[in-house]
Amino acid sequence: MRLVITADTHVPKRARDLPEPLWTAIETADVVLHAGDWVDESLLDAMQARSRRLIGVHGNNDGPALRARLPEIARVELDGLRVAVVHETGPRTRREERCAARFPDADLLVFGHSHIPWDTVAPGGLRLLNPGSPTDRRAQPHATYLSARVAAGRLDRVRLHRLPPR
């Protein structure tokens, strides 16, 4: 099962649309995970139309319409892998310990908010992934998203994709 992981898209405030390489990845993935800060419902509608399966949450920049359609936390099992998706996890200090305590029943936690790519493992084995942002790199050298594969309850082939400058 092929995953595409993104967050902090901020369309149309930070970009008019997602970069074409990300749209291509979305269209070919089995599951797309979005960790919030969509900003506008039109992007949610477009991603739902162009993806096979979309799992998303709202972020701090998402207004009432998006909050009505998306949960704060999404939980799903993908081929035996227990996944949680949330926008914010708090400060980076002690993030792994906090998240392991908050999501004891997850194998993978996807989060956003910081626009900083993140890939660590908490005590007990919880994997934490933040894809960065495909549209608002802030102080990062590149706009980014992640892809990965899930098979028989295991996550592998996690890859950070750097997007070309706009």
mmCIF file with all atom_site columns, C-alpha atoms in Angstrom:
data_model
loop_
_atom_site.group_PDB
_atom_site.id
_atom_site.type_symbol
_atom_site.label_atom_id
_atom_site.label_alt_id
_atom_site.label_comp_id
_atom_site.label_asym_id
_atom_site.label_entity_id
_atom_site.label_seq_id
_atom_site.pdbx_PDB_ins_code
_atom_site.Cartn_x
_atom_site.Cartn_y
_atom_site.Cartn_z
_atom_site.occupancy
_atom_site.B_iso_or_equiv
_atom_site.pdbx_formal_charge
_atom_site.auth_seq_id
_atom_site.auth_comp_id
_atom_site.auth_asym_id
_atom_site.auth_atom_id
_atom_site.pdbx_PDB_model_num
ATOM 1   C CA . MET A 1 1   ? 0.000   0.000  0.000  1.00 0.00 ? 1   MET A CA 1
ATOM 2   C CA . ARG A 1 2   ? 1.513   3.295  -1.131 1.00 0.00 ? 2   ARG A CA 1
ATOM 3   C CA . LEU A 1 3   ? 1.083   6.365  1.084  1.00 0.00 ? 3   LEU A CA 1
ATOM 4   C CA . VAL A 1 4   ? 1.485   10.060 0.411  1.00 0.00 ? 4   VAL A CA 1
ATOM 5   C CA . ILE A 1 5   ? 1.808   12.213 3.521  1.00 0.00 ? 5   ILE A CA 1
ATOM 6   C CA . THR A 1 6   ? 1.363   15.971 3.468  1.00 0.00 ? 6   THR A CA 1
ATOM 7   C CA . ALA A 1 7   ? 0.369   18.843 5.758  1.00 0.00 ? 7   ALA A CA 1
ATOM 8   C CA . ASP A 1 8   ? 0.365   22.617 5.973  1.00 0.00 ? 8   ASP A CA 1
ATOM 9   C CA . THR A 1 9   ? -0.727  23.116 2.387  1.00 0.00 ? 9   THR A CA 1
ATOM 10  C CA . HIS A 1 10  ? -2.216  26.579 3.105  1.00 0.00 ? 10  HIS A CA 1
ATOM 11  C CA . VAL A 1 11  ? -3.940  26.808 -0.290 1.00 0.00 ? 11  VAL A CA 1
ATOM 12  C CA . PRO A 1 12  ? -4.735  29.465 -1.502 1.00 0.00 ? 12  PRO A CA 1
ATOM 13  C CA . LYS A 1 13  ? -2.968  31.677 1.068  1.00 0.00 ? 13  LYS A CA 1
ATOM 14  C CA . ARG A 1 14  ? 0.619   30.440 0.559  1.00 0.00 ? 14  ARG A CA 1
ATOM 15  C CA . ALA A 1 15  ? 0.164   29.045 -2.956 1.00 0.00 ? 15  ALA A CA 1
ATOM 16  C CA . ARG A 1 16  ? -2.575  29.032 -5.574 1.00 0.00 ? 16  ARG A CA 1
ATOM 17  C CA . ASP A 1 17  ? -2.402  25.242 -5.856 1.00 0.00 ? 17  ASP A CA 1
ATOM 18  C CA . LEU A 1 18  ? -0.323  22.247 -4.857 1.00 0.00 ? 18  LEU A CA 1
ATOM 19  C CA . PRO A 1 19  ? 2.846   21.593 -6.856 1.00 0.00 ? 19  PRO A CA 1
ATOM 20  C CA . GLU A 1 20  ? 2.242   19.246 -9.796 1.00 0.00 ? 20  GLU A CA 1
ATOM 21  C CA . PRO A 1 21  ? 4.629   16.519 -8.504 1.00 0.00 ? 21  PRO A CA 1
ATOM 22  C CA . LEU A 1 22  ? 2.544   16.293 -5.340 1.00 0.00 ? 22  LEU A CA 1
ATOM 23  C CA . TRP A 1 23  ? -0.715  16.069 -7.326 1.00 0.00 ? 23  TRP A CA 1
ATOM 24  C CA . THR A 1 24  ? 0.816   13.241 -9.371 1.00 0.00 ? 24  THR A CA 1
ATOM 25  C CA . ALA A 1 25  ? 1.820   11.418 -6.180 1.00 0.00 ? 25  ALA A CA 1
ATOM 26  C CA . ILE A 1 26  ? -1.664  11.936 -4.711 1.00 0.00 ? 26  ILE A CA 1
ATOM 27  C CA . GLU A 1 27  ? -3.316  10.488 -7.809 1.00 0.00 ? 27  GLU A CA 1
ATOM 28  C CA . THR A 1 28  ? -1.170  7.324  -7.749 1.00 0.00 ? 28  THR A CA 1
ATOM 29  C CA . ALA A 1 29  ? -1.155  6.671  -3.982 1.00 0.00 ? 29  ALA A CA 1
ATOM 30  C CA . ASP A 1 30  ? -3.435  4.148  -2.338 1.00 0.00 ? 30  ASP A CA 1
ATOM 31  C CA . VAL A 1 31  ? -3.908  6.420  0.690  1.00 0.00 ? 31  VAL A CA 1
ATOM 32  C CA . VAL A 1 32  ? -3.221  10.128 1.250  1.00 0.00 ? 32  VAL A CA 1
ATOM 33  C CA . LEU A 1 33  ? -2.732  11.416 4.802  1.00 0.00 ? 33  LEU A CA 1
ATOM 34  C CA . HIS A 1 34  ? -3.107  15.178 5.387  1.00 0.00 ? 34  HIS A CA 1
ATOM 35  C CA . ALA A 1 35  ? -2.192  16.573 8.820  1.00 0.00 ? 35  ALA A CA 1
ATOM 36  C CA . GLY A 1 36  ? -4.113  19.844 8.663  1.00 0.00 ? 36  GLY A CA 1
ATOM 37  C CA . ASP A 1 37  ? -3.898  23.497 7.692  1.00 0.00 ? 37  ASP A CA 1
ATOM 38  C CA . TRP A 1 38  ? -5.743  23.138 4.404  1.00 0.00 ? 38  TRP A CA 1
ATOM 39  C CA . VAL A 1 39  ? -7.111  26.733 4.756  1.00 0.00 ? 39  VAL A CA 1
ATOM 40  C CA . ASP A 1 40  ? -9.858  26.381 2.124  1.00 0.00 ? 40  ASP A CA 1
ATOM 41  C CA . GLU A 1 41  ? -12.508 23.731 1.488  1.00 0.00 ? 41  GLU A CA 1
ATOM 42  C CA . SER A 1 42  ? -11.799 23.742 -2.239 1.00 0.00 ? 42  SER A CA 1
ATOM 43  C CA . LEU A 1 43  ? -8.479  21.970 -1.633 1.00 0.00 ? 43  LEU A CA 1
ATOM 44  C CA . LEU A 1 44  ? -10.197 19.305 0.470  1.00 0.00 ? 44  LEU A CA 1
ATOM 45  C CA . ASP A 1 45  ? -12.743 18.803 -2.313 1.00 0.00 ? 45  ASP A CA 1
ATOM 46  C CA . ALA A 1 46  ? -10.008 18.564 -4.958 1.00 0.00 ? 46  ALA A CA 1
ATOM 47  C CA . MET A 1 47  ? -7.960  16.091 -2.918 1.00 0.00 ? 47  MET A CA 1
ATOM 48  C CA . GLN A 1 48  ? -11.034 13.946 -2.284 1.00 0.00 ? 48  GLN A CA 1
ATOM 49  C CA . ALA A 1 49  ? -11.751 13.908 -6.023 1.00 0.00 ? 49  ALA A CA 1
ATOM 50  C CA . ARG A 1 50  ? -8.164  13.115 -7.043 1.00 0.00 ? 50  ARG A CA 1
ATOM 51  C CA . SER A 1 51  ? -7.187  10.532 -4.395 1.00 0.00 ? 51  SER A CA 1
ATOM 52  C CA . ARG A 1 52  ? -8.269  6.938  -3.937 1.00 0.00 ? 52  ARG A CA 1
ATOM 53  C CA . ARG A 1 53  ? -8.570  7.363  -0.169 1.00 0.00 ? 53  ARG A CA 1
ATOM 54  C CA . LEU A 1 54  ? -8.013  10.514 1.858  1.00 0.00 ? 54  LEU A CA 1
ATOM 55  C CA . ILE A 1 55  ? -7.551  10.692 5.622  1.00 0.00 ? 55  ILE A CA 1
ATOM 56  C CA . GLY A 1 56  ? -7.246  14.188 7.024  1.00 0.00 ? 56  GLY A CA 1
ATOM 57  C CA . VAL A 1 57  ? -7.602  16.375 10.089 1.00 0.00 ? 57  VAL A CA 1
ATOM 58  C CA . HIS A 1 58  ? -8.128  20.083 10.605 1.00 0.00 ? 58  HIS A CA 1
ATOM 59  C CA . GLY A 1 59  ? -5.376  22.420 11.740 1.00 0.00 ? 59  GLY A CA 1
ATOM 60  C CA . ASN A 1 60  ? -5.174  25.702 13.595 1.00 0.00 ? 60  ASN A CA 1
ATOM 61  C CA . ASN A 1 61  ? -5.564  27.721 10.352 1.00 0.00 ? 61  ASN A CA 1
ATOM 62  C CA . ASP A 1 62  ? -8.714  25.875 9.278  1.00 0.00 ? 62  ASP A CA 1
ATOM 63  C CA . GLY A 1 63  ? -12.006 27.667 9.798  1.00 0.00 ? 63  GLY A CA 1
ATOM 64  C CA . PRO A 1 64  ? -15.439 26.417 10.844 1.00 0.00 ? 64  PRO A CA 1
ATOM 65  C CA . ALA A 1 65  ? -16.325 24.838 7.488  1.00 0.00 ? 65  ALA A CA 1
ATOM 66  C CA . LEU A 1 66  ? -13.230 22.613 7.469  1.00 0.00 ? 66  LEU A CA 1
ATOM 67  C CA . ARG A 1 67  ? -13.586 21.858 11.182 1.00 0.00 ? 67  ARG A CA 1
ATOM 68  C CA . ALA A 1 68  ? -17.136 20.674 10.503 1.00 0.00 ? 68  ALA A CA 1
ATOM 69  C CA . ARG A 1 69  ? -15.857 18.214 7.886  1.00 0.00 ? 69  ARG A CA 1
ATOM 70  C CA . LEU A 1 70  ? -12.613 17.023 9.473  1.00 0.00 ? 70  LEU A CA 1
ATOM 71  C CA . PRO A 1 71  ? -11.746 15.670 12.927 1.00 0.00 ? 71  PRO A CA 1
ATOM 72  C CA . GLU A 1 72  ? -9.019  16.984 15.206 1.00 0.00 ? 72  GLU A CA 1
ATOM 73  C CA . ILE A 1 73  ? -7.540  13.474 15.361 1.00 0.00 ? 73  ILE A CA 1
ATOM 74  C CA . ALA A 1 74  ? -7.975  10.689 12.810 1.00 0.00 ? 74  ALA A CA 1
ATOM 75  C CA . ARG A 1 75  ? -7.234  7.053  13.599 1.00 0.00 ? 75  ARG A CA 1
ATOM 76  C CA . VAL A 1 76  ? -7.107  4.332  10.987 1.00 0.00 ? 76  VAL A CA 1
ATOM 77  C CA . GLU A 1 77  ? -5.614  0.888  10.498 1.00 0.00 ? 77  GLU A CA 1
ATOM 78  C CA . LEU A 1 78  ? -3.793  0.440  7.198  1.00 0.00 ? 78  LEU A CA 1
ATOM 79  C CA . ASP A 1 79  ? -2.863  -3.158 6.407  1.00 0.00 ? 79  ASP A CA 1
ATOM 80  C CA . GLY A 1 80  ? -2.308  -3.821 10.116 1.00 0.00 ? 80  GLY A CA 1
ATOM 81  C CA . LEU A 1 81  ? -0.445  -0.542 10.841 1.00 0.00 ? 81  LEU A CA 1
ATOM 82  C CA . ARG A 1 82  ? -2.234  1.569  13.478 1.00 0.00 ? 82  ARG A CA 1
ATOM 83  C CA . VAL A 1 83  ? -2.039  5.204  12.338 1.00 0.00 ? 83  VAL A CA 1
ATOM 84  C CA . ALA A 1 84  ? -3.009  8.428  14.102 1.00 0.00 ? 84  ALA A CA 1
ATOM 85  C CA . VAL A 1 85  ? -3.052  11.828 12.388 1.00 0.00 ? 85  VAL A CA 1
ATOM 86  C CA . VAL A 1 86  ? -3.102  15.149 14.268 1.00 0.00 ? 86  VAL A CA 1
ATOM 87  C CA . HIS A 1 87  ? -2.040  18.679 13.394 1.00 0.00 ? 87  HIS A CA 1
ATOM 88  C CA . GLU A 1 88  ? -0.230  19.891 16.513 1.00 0.00 ? 88  GLU A CA 1
ATOM 89  C CA . THR A 1 89  ? 1.987   17.982 18.954 1.00 0.00 ? 89  THR A CA 1
ATOM 90  C CA . GLY A 1 90  ? 3.417   20.898 20.943 1.00 0.00 ? 90  GLY A CA 1
ATOM 91  C CA . PRO A 1 91  ? 7.066   21.905 21.304 1.00 0.00 ? 91  PRO A CA 1
ATOM 92  C CA . ARG A 1 92  ? 9.825   19.710 19.894 1.00 0.00 ? 92  ARG A CA 1
ATOM 93  C CA . THR A 1 93  ? 11.319  19.195 23.367 1.00 0.00 ? 93  THR A CA 1
ATOM 94  C CA . ARG A 1 94  ? 10.148  15.804 24.698 1.00 0.00 ? 94  ARG A CA 1
ATOM 95  C CA . ARG A 1 95  ? 7.803   15.392 21.706 1.00 0.00 ? 95  ARG A CA 1
ATOM 96  C CA . GLU A 1 96  ? 8.427   11.659 21.433 1.00 0.00 ? 96  GLU A CA 1
ATOM 97  C CA . GLU A 1 97  ? 7.608   10.978 25.085 1.00 0.00 ? 97  GLU A CA 1
ATOM 98  C CA . ARG A 1 98  ? 4.481   13.186 25.020 1.00 0.00 ? 98  ARG A CA 1
ATOM 99  C CA . CYS A 1 99  ? 3.174   11.615 21.833 1.00 0.00 ? 99  CYS A CA 1
ATOM 100 C CA . ALA A 1 100 ? 3.868   8.062  22.990 1.00 0.00 ? 100 ALA A CA 1
ATOM 101 C CA . ALA A 1 101 ? 1.796   8.778  26.102 1.00 0.00 ? 101 ALA A CA 1
ATOM 102 C CA . ARG A 1 102 ? -0.979  10.485 24.105 1.00 0.00 ? 102 ARG A CA 1
ATOM 103 C CA . PHE A 1 103 ? -1.153  7.820  21.362 1.00 0.00 ? 103 PHE A CA 1
ATOM 104 C CA . PRO A 1 104 ? -0.308  4.528  23.102 1.00 0.00 ? 104 PRO A CA 1
ATOM 105 C CA . ASP A 1 105 ? -2.394  2.520  20.643 1.00 0.00 ? 105 ASP A CA 1
ATOM 106 C CA . ALA A 1 106 ? -0.669  3.836  17.474 1.00 0.00 ? 106 ALA A CA 1
ATOM 107 C CA . ASP A 1 107 ? 2.327   2.550  15.529 1.00 0.00 ? 107 ASP A CA 1
ATOM 108 C CA . LEU A 1 108 ? 2.625   5.719  13.438 1.00 0.00 ? 108 LEU A CA 1
ATOM 109 C CA . LEU A 1 109 ? 1.774   9.333  14.253 1.00 0.00 ? 109 LEU A CA 1
ATOM 110 C CA . VAL A 1 110 ? 1.574   11.798 11.365 1.00 0.00 ? 110 VAL A CA 1
ATOM 111 C CA . PHE A 1 111 ? 1.590   15.464 12.386 1.00 0.00 ? 111 PHE A CA 1
ATOM 112 C CA . GLY A 1 112 ? 2.127   18.921 10.940 1.00 0.00 ? 112 GLY A CA 1
ATOM 113 C CA . HIS A 1 113 ? 2.098   22.529 12.161 1.00 0.00 ? 113 HIS A CA 1
ATOM 114 C CA . SER A 1 114 ? 5.846   23.259 12.255 1.00 0.00 ? 114 SER A CA 1
ATOM 115 C CA . HIS A 1 115 ? 6.496   22.987 8.484  1.00 0.00 ? 115 HIS A CA 1
ATOM 116 C CA . ILE A 1 116 ? 9.678   21.117 9.510  1.00 0.00 ? 116 ILE A CA 1
ATOM 117 C CA . PRO A 1 117 ? 10.192  17.547 8.269  1.00 0.00 ? 117 PRO A CA 1
ATOM 118 C CA . TRP A 1 118 ? 10.492  15.140 11.198 1.00 0.00 ? 118 TRP A CA 1
ATOM 119 C CA . ASP A 1 119 ? 11.171  11.397 11.425 1.00 0.00 ? 119 ASP A CA 1
ATOM 120 C CA . THR A 1 120 ? 11.859  9.895  14.830 1.00 0.00 ? 120 THR A CA 1
ATOM 121 C CA . VAL A 1 121 ? 10.882  6.916  16.943 1.00 0.00 ? 121 VAL A CA 1
ATOM 122 C CA . ALA A 1 122 ? 9.586   7.318  20.496 1.00 0.00 ? 122 ALA A CA 1
ATOM 123 C CA . PRO A 1 123 ? 10.366  4.973  23.364 1.00 0.00 ? 123 PRO A CA 1
ATOM 124 C CA . GLY A 1 124 ? 8.082   1.997  22.851 1.00 0.00 ? 124 GLY A CA 1
ATOM 125 C CA . GLY A 1 125 ? 8.311   2.196  19.063 1.00 0.00 ? 125 GLY A CA 1
ATOM 126 C CA . LEU A 1 126 ? 5.857   4.938  17.991 1.00 0.00 ? 126 LEU A CA 1
ATOM 127 C CA . ARG A 1 127 ? 7.139   6.423  14.711 1.00 0.00 ? 127 ARG A CA 1
ATOM 128 C CA . LEU A 1 128 ? 6.558   10.172 14.321 1.00 0.00 ? 128 LEU A CA 1
ATOM 129 C CA . LEU A 1 129 ? 6.470   11.704 10.839 1.00 0.00 ? 129 LEU A CA 1
ATOM 130 C CA . ASN A 1 130 ? 6.001   15.316 9.794  1.00 0.00 ? 130 ASN A CA 1
ATOM 131 C CA . PRO A 1 131 ? 6.120   15.875 6.032  1.00 0.00 ? 131 PRO A CA 1
ATOM 132 C CA . GLY A 1 132 ? 6.990   19.578 6.231  1.00 0.00 ? 132 GLY A CA 1
ATOM 133 C CA . SER A 1 133 ? 5.009   21.776 3.834  1.00 0.00 ? 133 SER A CA 1
ATOM 134 C CA . PRO A 1 134 ? 4.731   21.575 0.046  1.00 0.00 ? 134 PRO A CA 1
ATOM 135 C CA . THR A 1 135 ? 3.859   25.268 -0.255 1.00 0.00 ? 135 THR A CA 1
ATOM 136 C CA . ASP A 1 136 ? 5.358   27.204 2.685  1.00 0.00 ? 136 ASP A CA 1
ATOM 137 C CA . ARG A 1 137 ? 8.882   26.079 3.497  1.00 0.00 ? 137 ARG A CA 1
ATOM 138 C CA . ARG A 1 138 ? 9.484   28.886 5.997  1.00 0.00 ? 138 ARG A CA 1
ATOM 139 C CA . ALA A 1 139 ? 13.140  28.506 7.096  1.00 0.00 ? 139 ALA A CA 1
ATOM 140 C CA . GLN A 1 140 ? 13.539  25.086 5.475  1.00 0.00 ? 140 GLN A CA 1
ATOM 141 C CA . PRO A 1 141 ? 15.687  24.755 2.344  1.00 0.00 ? 141 PRO A CA 1
ATOM 142 C CA . HIS A 1 142 ? 12.905  23.011 0.367  1.00 0.00 ? 142 HIS A CA 1
ATOM 143 C CA . ALA A 1 143 ? 9.155   22.571 0.216  1.00 0.00 ? 143 ALA A CA 1
ATOM 144 C CA . THR A 1 144 ? 8.483   18.889 0.981  1.00 0.00 ? 144 THR A CA 1
ATOM 145 C CA . TYR A 1 145 ? 6.114   15.957 1.359  1.00 0.00 ? 145 TYR A CA 1
ATOM 146 C CA . LEU A 1 146 ? 6.604   12.296 2.289  1.00 0.00 ? 146 LEU A CA 1
ATOM 147 C CA . SER A 1 147 ? 5.841   8.979  0.667  1.00 0.00 ? 147 SER A CA 1
ATOM 148 C CA . ALA A 1 148 ? 5.987   5.551  2.286  1.00 0.00 ? 148 ALA A CA 1
ATOM 149 C CA . ARG A 1 149 ? 4.799   2.004  1.917  1.00 0.00 ? 149 ARG A CA 1
ATOM 150 C CA . VAL A 1 150 ? 2.789   -0.151 4.324  1.00 0.00 ? 150 VAL A CA 1
ATOM 151 C CA . ALA A 1 151 ? 2.844   -3.932 4.104  1.00 0.00 ? 151 ALA A CA 1
ATOM 152 C CA . ALA A 1 152 ? 1.702   -6.456 6.703  1.00 0.00 ? 152 ALA A CA 1
ATOM 153 C CA . GLY A 1 153 ? 1.614   -3.892 9.510  1.00 0.00 ? 153 GLY A CA 1
ATOM 154 C CA . ARG A 1 154 ? 5.049   -2.465 8.739  1.00 0.00 ? 154 ARG A CA 1
ATOM 155 C CA . LEU A 1 155 ? 6.015   0.954  7.460  1.00 0.00 ? 155 LEU A CA 1
ATOM 156 C CA . ASP A 1 156 ? 8.963   1.149  5.089  1.00 0.00 ? 156 ASP A CA 1
ATOM 157 C CA . ARG A 1 157 ? 10.375  3.062  2.139  1.00 0.00 ? 157 ARG A CA 1
ATOM 158 C CA . VAL A 1 158 ? 9.775   6.385  3.906  1.00 0.00 ? 158 VAL A CA 1
ATOM 159 C CA . ARG A 1 159 ? 11.075  9.062  1.567  1.00 0.00 ? 159 ARG A CA 1
ATOM 160 C CA . LEU A 1 160 ? 11.192  12.842 1.904  1.00 0.00 ? 160 LEU A CA 1
ATOM 161 C CA . HIS A 1 161 ? 10.465  14.499 -1.454 1.00 0.00 ? 161 HIS A CA 1
ATOM 162 C CA . ARG A 1 162 ? 11.923  17.907 -2.147 1.00 0.00 ? 162 ARG A CA 1
ATOM 163 C CA . LEU A 1 163 ? 9.814   20.020 -4.438 1.00 0.00 ? 163 LEU A CA 1
ATOM 164 C CA . PRO A 1 164 ? 11.281  22.385 -7.030 1.00 0.00 ? 164 PRO A CA 1
ATOM 165 C CA . PRO A 1 165 ? 11.189  26.100 -6.221 1.00 0.00 ? 165 PRO A CA 1
ATOM 166 C CA . ARG A 1 166 ? 8.056   27.879 -7.389 1.00 0.00 ? 166 ARG A CA 1
#
